[in-house]
Coordinates of C-alpha atoms and ligand atoms in Angstrom, one line a residue:
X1 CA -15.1 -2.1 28.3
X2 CA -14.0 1.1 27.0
X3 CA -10.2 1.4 25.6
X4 CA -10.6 4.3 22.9
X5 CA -11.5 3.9 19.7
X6 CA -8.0 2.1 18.6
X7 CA -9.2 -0.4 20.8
X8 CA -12.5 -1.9 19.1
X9 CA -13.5 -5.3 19.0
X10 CA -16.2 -5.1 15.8
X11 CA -18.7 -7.3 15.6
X12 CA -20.1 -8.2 12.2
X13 CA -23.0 -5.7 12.4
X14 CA -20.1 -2.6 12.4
X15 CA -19.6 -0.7 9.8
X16 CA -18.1 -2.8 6.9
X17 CA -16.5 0.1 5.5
X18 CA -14.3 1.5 8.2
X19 CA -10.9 0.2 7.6
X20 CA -9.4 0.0 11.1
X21 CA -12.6 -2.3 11.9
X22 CA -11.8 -5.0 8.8
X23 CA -8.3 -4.7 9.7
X24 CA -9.3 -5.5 13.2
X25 CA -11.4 -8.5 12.0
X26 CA -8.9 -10.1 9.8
X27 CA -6.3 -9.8 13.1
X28 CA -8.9 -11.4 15.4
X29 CA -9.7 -14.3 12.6
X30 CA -5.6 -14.8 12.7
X31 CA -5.4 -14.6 16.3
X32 CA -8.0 -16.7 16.9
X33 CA -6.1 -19.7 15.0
X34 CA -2.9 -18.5 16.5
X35 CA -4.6 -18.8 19.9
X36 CA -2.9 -15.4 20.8
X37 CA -3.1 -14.8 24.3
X38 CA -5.4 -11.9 25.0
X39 CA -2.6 -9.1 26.5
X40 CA -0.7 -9.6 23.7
X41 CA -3.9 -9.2 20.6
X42 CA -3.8 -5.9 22.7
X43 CA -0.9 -4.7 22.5
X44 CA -1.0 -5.6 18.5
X45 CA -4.3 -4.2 18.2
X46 CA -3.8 -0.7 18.9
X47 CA -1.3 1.8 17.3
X48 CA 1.2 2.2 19.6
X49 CA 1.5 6.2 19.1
X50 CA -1.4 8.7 16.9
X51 CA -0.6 12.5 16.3
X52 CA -2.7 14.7 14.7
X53 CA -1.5 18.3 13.9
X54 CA -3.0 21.7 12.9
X55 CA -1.1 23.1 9.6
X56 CA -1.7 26.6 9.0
X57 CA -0.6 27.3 5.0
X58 CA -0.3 30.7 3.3
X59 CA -2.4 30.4 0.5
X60 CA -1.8 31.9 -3.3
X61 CA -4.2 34.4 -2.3
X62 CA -2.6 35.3 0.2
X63 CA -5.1 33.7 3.2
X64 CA -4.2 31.4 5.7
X65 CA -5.6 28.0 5.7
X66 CA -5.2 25.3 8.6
X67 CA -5.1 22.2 7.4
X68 CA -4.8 18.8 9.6
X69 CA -2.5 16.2 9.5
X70 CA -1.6 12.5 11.0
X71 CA 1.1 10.5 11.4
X72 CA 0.2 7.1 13.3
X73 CA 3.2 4.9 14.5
X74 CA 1.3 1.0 15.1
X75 CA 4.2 -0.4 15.9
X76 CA 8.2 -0.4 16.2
X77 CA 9.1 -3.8 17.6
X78 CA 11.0 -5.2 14.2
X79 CA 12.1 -1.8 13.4
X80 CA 11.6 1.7 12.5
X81 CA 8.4 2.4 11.9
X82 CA 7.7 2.9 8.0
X83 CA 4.8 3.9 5.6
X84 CA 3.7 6.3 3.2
X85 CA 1.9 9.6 3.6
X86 CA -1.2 10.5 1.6
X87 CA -3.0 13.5 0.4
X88 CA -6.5 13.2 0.5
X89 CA -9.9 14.7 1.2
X90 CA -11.5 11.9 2.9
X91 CA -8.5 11.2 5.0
X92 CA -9.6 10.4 8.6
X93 CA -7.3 8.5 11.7
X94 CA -9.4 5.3 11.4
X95 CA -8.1 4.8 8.0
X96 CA -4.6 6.1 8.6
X97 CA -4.6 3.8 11.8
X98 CA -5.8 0.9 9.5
X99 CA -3.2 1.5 7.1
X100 CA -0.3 2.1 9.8
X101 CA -1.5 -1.0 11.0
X102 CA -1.3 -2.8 7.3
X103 CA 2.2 -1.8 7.5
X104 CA 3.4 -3.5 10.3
X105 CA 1.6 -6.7 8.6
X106 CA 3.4 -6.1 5.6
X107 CA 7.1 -5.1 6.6
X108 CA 6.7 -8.8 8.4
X109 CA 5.1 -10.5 5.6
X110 CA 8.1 -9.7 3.5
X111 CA 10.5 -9.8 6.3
X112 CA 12.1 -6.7 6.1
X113 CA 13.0 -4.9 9.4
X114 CA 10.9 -2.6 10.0
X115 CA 7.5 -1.9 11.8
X116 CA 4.5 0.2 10.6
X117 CA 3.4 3.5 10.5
X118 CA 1.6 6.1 7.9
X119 CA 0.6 9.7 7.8
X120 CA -2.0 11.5 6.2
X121 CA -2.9 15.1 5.2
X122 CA -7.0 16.1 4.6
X123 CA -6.3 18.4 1.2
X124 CA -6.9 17.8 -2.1
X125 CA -4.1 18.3 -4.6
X126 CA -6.1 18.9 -7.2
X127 CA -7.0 22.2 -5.6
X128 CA -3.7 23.5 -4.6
X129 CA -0.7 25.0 -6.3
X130 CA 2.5 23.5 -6.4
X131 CA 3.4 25.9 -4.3
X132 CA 0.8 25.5 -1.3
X133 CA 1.9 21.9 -1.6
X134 CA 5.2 22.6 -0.7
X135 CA 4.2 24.6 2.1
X136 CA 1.8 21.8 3.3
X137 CA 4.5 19.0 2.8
X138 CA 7.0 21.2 5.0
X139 CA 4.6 22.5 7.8
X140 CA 3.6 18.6 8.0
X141 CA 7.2 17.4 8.2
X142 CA 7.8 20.2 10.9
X143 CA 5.3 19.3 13.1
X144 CA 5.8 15.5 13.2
X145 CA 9.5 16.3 13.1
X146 CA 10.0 14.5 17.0
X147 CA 9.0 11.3 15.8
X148 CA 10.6 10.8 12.6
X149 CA 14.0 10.6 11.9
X150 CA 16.1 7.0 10.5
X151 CA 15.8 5.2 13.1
X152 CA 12.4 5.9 14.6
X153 CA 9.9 6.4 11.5
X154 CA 10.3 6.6 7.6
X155 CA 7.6 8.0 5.5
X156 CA 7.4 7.0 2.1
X157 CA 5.2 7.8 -0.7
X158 CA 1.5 7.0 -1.1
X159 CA -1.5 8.2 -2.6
X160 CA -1.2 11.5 -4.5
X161 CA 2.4 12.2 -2.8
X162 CA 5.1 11.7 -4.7
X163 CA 9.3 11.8 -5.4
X164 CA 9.1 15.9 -5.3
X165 CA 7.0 15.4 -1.7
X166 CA 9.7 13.7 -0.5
X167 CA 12.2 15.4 -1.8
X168 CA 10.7 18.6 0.4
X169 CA 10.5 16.0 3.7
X170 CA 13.8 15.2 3.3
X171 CA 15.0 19.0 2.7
X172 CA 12.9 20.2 5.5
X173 CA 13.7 17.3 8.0
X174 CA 17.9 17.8 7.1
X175 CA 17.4 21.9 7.3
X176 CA 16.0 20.9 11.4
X177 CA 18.7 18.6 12.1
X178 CA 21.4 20.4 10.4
X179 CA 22.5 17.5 8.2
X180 CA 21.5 15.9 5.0
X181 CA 19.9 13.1 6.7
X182 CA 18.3 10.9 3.6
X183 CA 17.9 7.9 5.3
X184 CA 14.5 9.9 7.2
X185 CA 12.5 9.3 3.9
X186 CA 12.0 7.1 0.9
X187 CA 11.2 6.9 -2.7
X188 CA 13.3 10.2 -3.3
X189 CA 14.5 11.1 -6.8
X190 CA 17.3 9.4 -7.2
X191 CA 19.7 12.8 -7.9
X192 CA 19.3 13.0 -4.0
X193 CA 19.6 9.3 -2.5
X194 CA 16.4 7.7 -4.2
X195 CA 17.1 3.4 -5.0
X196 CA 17.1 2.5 -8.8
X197 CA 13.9 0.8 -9.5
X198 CA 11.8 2.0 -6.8
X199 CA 9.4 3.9 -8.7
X200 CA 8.2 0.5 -10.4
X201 CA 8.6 -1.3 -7.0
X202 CA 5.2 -1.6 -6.1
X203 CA 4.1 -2.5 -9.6
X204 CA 7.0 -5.1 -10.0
X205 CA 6.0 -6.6 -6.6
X206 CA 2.4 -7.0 -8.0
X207 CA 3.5 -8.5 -11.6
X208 CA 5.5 -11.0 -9.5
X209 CA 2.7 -12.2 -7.3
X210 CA 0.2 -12.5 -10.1
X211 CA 2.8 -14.2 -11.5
X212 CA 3.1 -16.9 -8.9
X213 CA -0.3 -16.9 -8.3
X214 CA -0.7 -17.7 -12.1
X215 CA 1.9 -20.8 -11.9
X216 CA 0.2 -22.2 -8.9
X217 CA -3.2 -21.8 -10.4
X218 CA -1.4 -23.6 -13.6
X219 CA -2.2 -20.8 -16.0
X220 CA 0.0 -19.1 -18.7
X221 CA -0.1 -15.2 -19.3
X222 CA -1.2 -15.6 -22.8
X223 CA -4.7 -15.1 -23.8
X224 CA -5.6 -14.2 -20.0
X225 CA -7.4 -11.0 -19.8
X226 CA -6.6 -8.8 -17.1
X227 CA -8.4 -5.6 -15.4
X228 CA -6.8 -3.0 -13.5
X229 CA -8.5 -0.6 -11.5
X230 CA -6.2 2.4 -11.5
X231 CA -4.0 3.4 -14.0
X232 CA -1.2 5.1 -11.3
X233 CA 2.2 4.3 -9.6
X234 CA 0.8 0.4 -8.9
X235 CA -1.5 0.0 -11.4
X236 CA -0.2 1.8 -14.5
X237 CA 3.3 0.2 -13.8
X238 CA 1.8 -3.1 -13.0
X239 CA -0.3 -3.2 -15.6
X240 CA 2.5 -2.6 -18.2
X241 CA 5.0 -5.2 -16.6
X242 CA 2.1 -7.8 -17.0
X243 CA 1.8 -6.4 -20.3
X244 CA 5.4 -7.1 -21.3
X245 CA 5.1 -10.7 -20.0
X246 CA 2.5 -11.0 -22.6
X247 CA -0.9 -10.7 -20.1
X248 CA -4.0 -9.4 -22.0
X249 CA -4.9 -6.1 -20.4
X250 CA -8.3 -5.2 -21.6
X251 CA -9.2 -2.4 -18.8
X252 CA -7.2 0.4 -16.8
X253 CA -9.0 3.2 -15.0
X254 CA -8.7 6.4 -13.5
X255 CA -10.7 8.5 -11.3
X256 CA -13.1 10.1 -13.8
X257 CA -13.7 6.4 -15.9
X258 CA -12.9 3.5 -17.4
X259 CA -11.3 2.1 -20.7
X260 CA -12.0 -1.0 -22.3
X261 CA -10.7 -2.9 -25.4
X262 CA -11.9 -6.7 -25.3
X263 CA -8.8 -7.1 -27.8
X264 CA -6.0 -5.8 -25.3
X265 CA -5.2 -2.5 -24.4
X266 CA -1.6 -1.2 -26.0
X267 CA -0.4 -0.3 -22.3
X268 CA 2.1 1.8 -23.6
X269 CA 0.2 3.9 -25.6
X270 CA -2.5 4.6 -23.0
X271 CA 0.3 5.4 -20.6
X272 CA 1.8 7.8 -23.0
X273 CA -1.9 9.1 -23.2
X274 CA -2.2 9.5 -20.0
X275 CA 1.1 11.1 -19.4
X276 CA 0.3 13.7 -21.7
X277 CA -3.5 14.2 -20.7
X278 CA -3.4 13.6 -17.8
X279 CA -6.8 11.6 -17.6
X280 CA -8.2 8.4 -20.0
X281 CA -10.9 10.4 -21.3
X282 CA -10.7 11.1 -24.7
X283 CA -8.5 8.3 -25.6
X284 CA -9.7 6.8 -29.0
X285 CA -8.5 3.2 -28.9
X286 CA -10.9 1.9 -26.7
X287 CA -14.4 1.5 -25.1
X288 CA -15.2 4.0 -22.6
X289 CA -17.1 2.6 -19.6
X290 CA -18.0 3.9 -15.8
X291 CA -15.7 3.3 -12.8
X292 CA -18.7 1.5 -11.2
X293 CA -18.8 -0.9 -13.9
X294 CA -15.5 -2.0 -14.5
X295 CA -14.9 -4.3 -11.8
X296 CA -17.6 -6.6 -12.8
X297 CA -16.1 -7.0 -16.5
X298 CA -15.3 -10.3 -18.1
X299 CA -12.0 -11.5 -17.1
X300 CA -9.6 -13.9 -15.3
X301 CA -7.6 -11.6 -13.2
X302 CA -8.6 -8.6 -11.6
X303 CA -5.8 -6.0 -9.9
X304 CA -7.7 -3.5 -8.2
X305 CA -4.9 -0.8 -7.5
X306 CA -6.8 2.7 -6.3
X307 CA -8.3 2.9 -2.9
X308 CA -9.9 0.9 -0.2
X309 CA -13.3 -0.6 0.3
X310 CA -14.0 -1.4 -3.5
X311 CA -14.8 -4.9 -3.5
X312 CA -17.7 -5.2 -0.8
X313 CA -20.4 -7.3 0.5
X314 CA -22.9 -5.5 -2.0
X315 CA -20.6 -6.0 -5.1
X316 CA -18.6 -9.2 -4.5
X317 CA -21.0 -11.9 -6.1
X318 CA -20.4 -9.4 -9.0
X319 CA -17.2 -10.3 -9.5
X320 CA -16.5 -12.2 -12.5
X321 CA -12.5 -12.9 -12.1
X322 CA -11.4 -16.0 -10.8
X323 CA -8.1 -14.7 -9.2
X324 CA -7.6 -10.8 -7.6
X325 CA -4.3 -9.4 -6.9
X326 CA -4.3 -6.3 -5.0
X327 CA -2.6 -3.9 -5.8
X328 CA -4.2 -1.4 -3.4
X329 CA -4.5 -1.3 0.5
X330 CA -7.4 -2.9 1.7
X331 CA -9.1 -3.0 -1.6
X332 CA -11.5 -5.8 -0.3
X333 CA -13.7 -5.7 2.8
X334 CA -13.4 -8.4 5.4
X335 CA -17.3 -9.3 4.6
X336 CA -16.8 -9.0 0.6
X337 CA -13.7 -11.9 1.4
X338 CA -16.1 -14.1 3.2
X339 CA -17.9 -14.1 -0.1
X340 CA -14.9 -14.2 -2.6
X341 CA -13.8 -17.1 -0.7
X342 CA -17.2 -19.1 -0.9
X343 CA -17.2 -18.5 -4.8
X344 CA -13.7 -20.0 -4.9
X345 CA -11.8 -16.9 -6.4
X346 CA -7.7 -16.5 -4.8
X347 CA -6.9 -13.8 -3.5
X348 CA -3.4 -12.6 -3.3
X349 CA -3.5 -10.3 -0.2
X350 CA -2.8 -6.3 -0.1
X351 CA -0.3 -7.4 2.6
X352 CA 1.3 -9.6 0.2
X353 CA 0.8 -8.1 -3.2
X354 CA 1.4 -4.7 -3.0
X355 CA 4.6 -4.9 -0.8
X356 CA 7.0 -4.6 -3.2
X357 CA 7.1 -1.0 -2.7
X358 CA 8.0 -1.1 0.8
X359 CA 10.9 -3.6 0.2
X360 CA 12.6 -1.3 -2.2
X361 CA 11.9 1.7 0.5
X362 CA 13.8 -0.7 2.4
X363 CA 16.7 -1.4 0.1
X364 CA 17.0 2.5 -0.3
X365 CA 16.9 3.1 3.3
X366 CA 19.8 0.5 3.3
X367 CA 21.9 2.0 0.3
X368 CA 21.6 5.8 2.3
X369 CA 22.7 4.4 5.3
X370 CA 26.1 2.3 3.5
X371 CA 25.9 5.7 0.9
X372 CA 26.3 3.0 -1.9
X373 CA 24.0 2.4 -4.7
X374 CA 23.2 -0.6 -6.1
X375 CA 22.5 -1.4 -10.4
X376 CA 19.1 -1.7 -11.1
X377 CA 19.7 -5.2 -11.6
X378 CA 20.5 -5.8 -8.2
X379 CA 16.9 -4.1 -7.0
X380 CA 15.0 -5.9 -9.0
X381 CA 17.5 -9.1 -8.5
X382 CA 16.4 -9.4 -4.8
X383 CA 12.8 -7.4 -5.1
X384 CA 12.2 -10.7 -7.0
X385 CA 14.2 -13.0 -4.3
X386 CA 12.1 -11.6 -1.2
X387 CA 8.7 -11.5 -3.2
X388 CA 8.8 -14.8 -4.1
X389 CA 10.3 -16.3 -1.2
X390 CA 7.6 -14.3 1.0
X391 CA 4.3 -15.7 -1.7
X392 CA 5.9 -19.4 -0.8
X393 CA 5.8 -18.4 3.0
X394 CA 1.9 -17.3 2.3
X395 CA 1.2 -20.4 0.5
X396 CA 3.0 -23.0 2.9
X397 CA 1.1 -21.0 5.8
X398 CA -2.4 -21.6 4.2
X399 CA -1.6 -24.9 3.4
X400 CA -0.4 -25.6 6.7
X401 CA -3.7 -24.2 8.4
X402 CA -6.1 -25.1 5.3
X403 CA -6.7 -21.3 5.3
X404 CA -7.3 -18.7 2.1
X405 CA -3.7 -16.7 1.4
X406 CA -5.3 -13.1 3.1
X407 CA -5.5 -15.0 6.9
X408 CA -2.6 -17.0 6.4
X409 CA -0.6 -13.5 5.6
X410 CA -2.0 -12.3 8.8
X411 CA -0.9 -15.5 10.2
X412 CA 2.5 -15.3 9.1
X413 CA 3.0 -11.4 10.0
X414 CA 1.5 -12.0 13.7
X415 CA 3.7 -14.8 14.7
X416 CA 6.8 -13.1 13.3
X417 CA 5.8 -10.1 15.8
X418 CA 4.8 -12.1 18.2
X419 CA 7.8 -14.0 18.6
X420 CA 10.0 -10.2 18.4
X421 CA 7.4 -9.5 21.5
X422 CA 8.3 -12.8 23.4
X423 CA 11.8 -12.8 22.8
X424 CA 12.3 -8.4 23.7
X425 CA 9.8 -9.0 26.6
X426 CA 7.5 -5.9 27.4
X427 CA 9.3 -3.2 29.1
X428 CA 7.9 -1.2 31.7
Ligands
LIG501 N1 2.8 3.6 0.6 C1 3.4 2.4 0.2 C2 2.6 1.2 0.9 O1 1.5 1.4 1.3 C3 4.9 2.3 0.5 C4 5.3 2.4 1.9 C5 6.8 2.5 2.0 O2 7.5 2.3 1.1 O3 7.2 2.8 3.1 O4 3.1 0.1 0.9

């Protein structure tokens, strides 16, 4: 049988490390329980639209560069599509089909009315002026202009973009349509129709699930050490709200290293550090370790909040945490979860955990469209309503099918597209 590459069925000798694939396999593990009928894993399986682009840039130098973009749309039955865009070397359409996929999981985990999509860009920032990344950014949002737009697919922010990348979407996508539109993007500035509290959204979301997790697991914050992977948007922020609720945070990382303080890291002050230095080295209050050690420190919870693939089948007996909360998307390979799950340790599921960024892109998608913005308050008022409400719906799912919290999100997220499917019909 041969239905593209979207279409893959892996079996377990694949490649564990291609992200569409372990999406794939955690689907098929859901659908199997679900007892999906074939036509429809299908249709769910494979990104409904993928467009790649050629960029051509005029460099500082004055050359011309083409660089390539994506923007994959999985699917649009509960809404418009919606995901971020990332900036990346190693970006590739199997992992931006992965994550598009990831969305649409997640926009129904939390129940917000959207479907999923994401976009990528093969650069790295760290080579390129502001400048060429405002070229890039605009050149990108040109020539995926046709599918975007309010109602048919919202970008967002993800790795290595940022509130000044959208910013340039949203001026570039008005400029087209000849209208301040800036319902087409979120997590703008706020000056130009960003939502209070977005920029700690993702964060907050993953506070409030370790949280949870925490209460069901019938531990308190004090005295439990925490490491975080990342030191960013989601795990900088995250690892600073935890902080404030009294959480021991003995490690943060960033892509050159690791810090360590057995004691508990003052959060703040390595933020501030960081802010100013832009990296961890050099900051004197702590242990220095390497990236590839920190995972398999001492602790109780573990937030990996960088990239994918990290926790794998070759690591995983490694890990000495007892519950992970990730931060990240798709952190943890489907075979490194068969493993996690034989050594007892919860896992609070990217789907799950890390959505609180999407469901503020959703309240500021809602505030553009009513031009009315809410108090801070009110964000984090009902960030906090839907997060828990949508852990609960998790854990009564797992209970329900005796399954670990990662299938029983897929679960969840399938049946409520699923029933959108049986209920629209399939037009044609
Ligand atoms: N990039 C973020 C994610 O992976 C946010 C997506 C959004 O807000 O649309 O969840």
């Amino acid at each position: 049988m041969s239905n593209g590459p979207a279409a893959l069925s892996p079996t377990p000798e694949q490649d564990e490390f291609n992200p569409f694939l372990s999406m794939a396999q955690l689907f098929n593990r859901a659908a199997d329980i679900l007892d999906l009928d074939e036509g429809l894993r299908e249709v769910l399986r494979r990104p409904d639209r993928e467009l790649t682009v050629a960029l051509p840039v005029i460099m500082d130098d004055g050359s011309t560069k083409v660089f390539t973009g994506y923007r994959v749309q999985h699917n649009f039955l509960r809404g418009p599509c919606k995901g971020g865009i990332r900036f990346a070397p190693d970006v590739n359409l199997d992992e931006v089909r992965a994550l598009s996929a990831w969305m649409t999981w997640k926009c129904s985990v939390v129940d917000v009315p959207f479907g999923g999509g994401k976009g990528g860009v093969i650069c790295d920032p760290r080579d390129l002026s502001t400048r060429e990344l405002e070229s890039i950014t605009r050149r990108y949002t040109a020539a995926i202009m046709d599918i975007l737009g309010p109602n048919r697919d919202v970008p967002a922010p993800d790795v290595n973009t940022n509130e000044q990348t959208m910013a340039w979407i949203m001026d570039t996508y008005s400029m087209h349509v000849r209208s301040t539109t800036t319902a087409v993007v979120t997590g703008k500035p706020i000056s130009i129709g960003g939502s209070r509290g977005r920029r700690e959204a993702t964060g907050r979301g993953v506070m409030l699930c370790c949280r949870e997790a925490m209460k069901k697991l019938g531990r308190r914050p004090e005295n439990t050490r925490v490491v975080v992977q990342g030191s960013g948007n989601v795990g900088g922020i995250g690892a600073l709200l935890l902080y404030r609720e009294g959480y021991k945070i003995t490690s943060l990382s960033d892509m050159y290293g690791a810090i360590h303080n057995e004691q508990g890291l003052d959060v703040p002050e390595v933020l501030e550090y960081l802010r100013v230095n832009r990296r961890l080295e050099g900051y004197d209050g702590a242990d220095h370790i390497k990236n590839a050690e920190q995972l398999f420190l001492d602790c109780e919870v573990l937030i990996p909040a960088a990239t994918e693939n990290q926790i794998t089948s070759k690591n995983a007996l490694r890990i000495k945490a007892r519950l992970i909360v990730e931060g990240a998307n798709g952190p943890t390979t489907a075979a490194a979860q068969d493993i996690l799950d034989t050594m007892g340790v919860v896992v609070v599921p990217d789907i799950l955990a890390n959505a609180g960024g999407v469901t503020v892109s959703y309240f500021e998608w809602v505030q553009d469209r009513m031009g009315y913005f809410w108090t801070e308050d009110v964000v984090n008022t009902r960030l906090e309503q839907i997060m828990v409400k949508a852990f609960d719906d998790v854990n009564e799912t797992a209970k329900k099918y005796g399954e670990t919290m990662r299938t029983a999100s897929y679960i969840l997220a399938i049946e409520r597209v699923a029933t959108v499917y049986r209920m629209r019909g399939i037009f044609s």
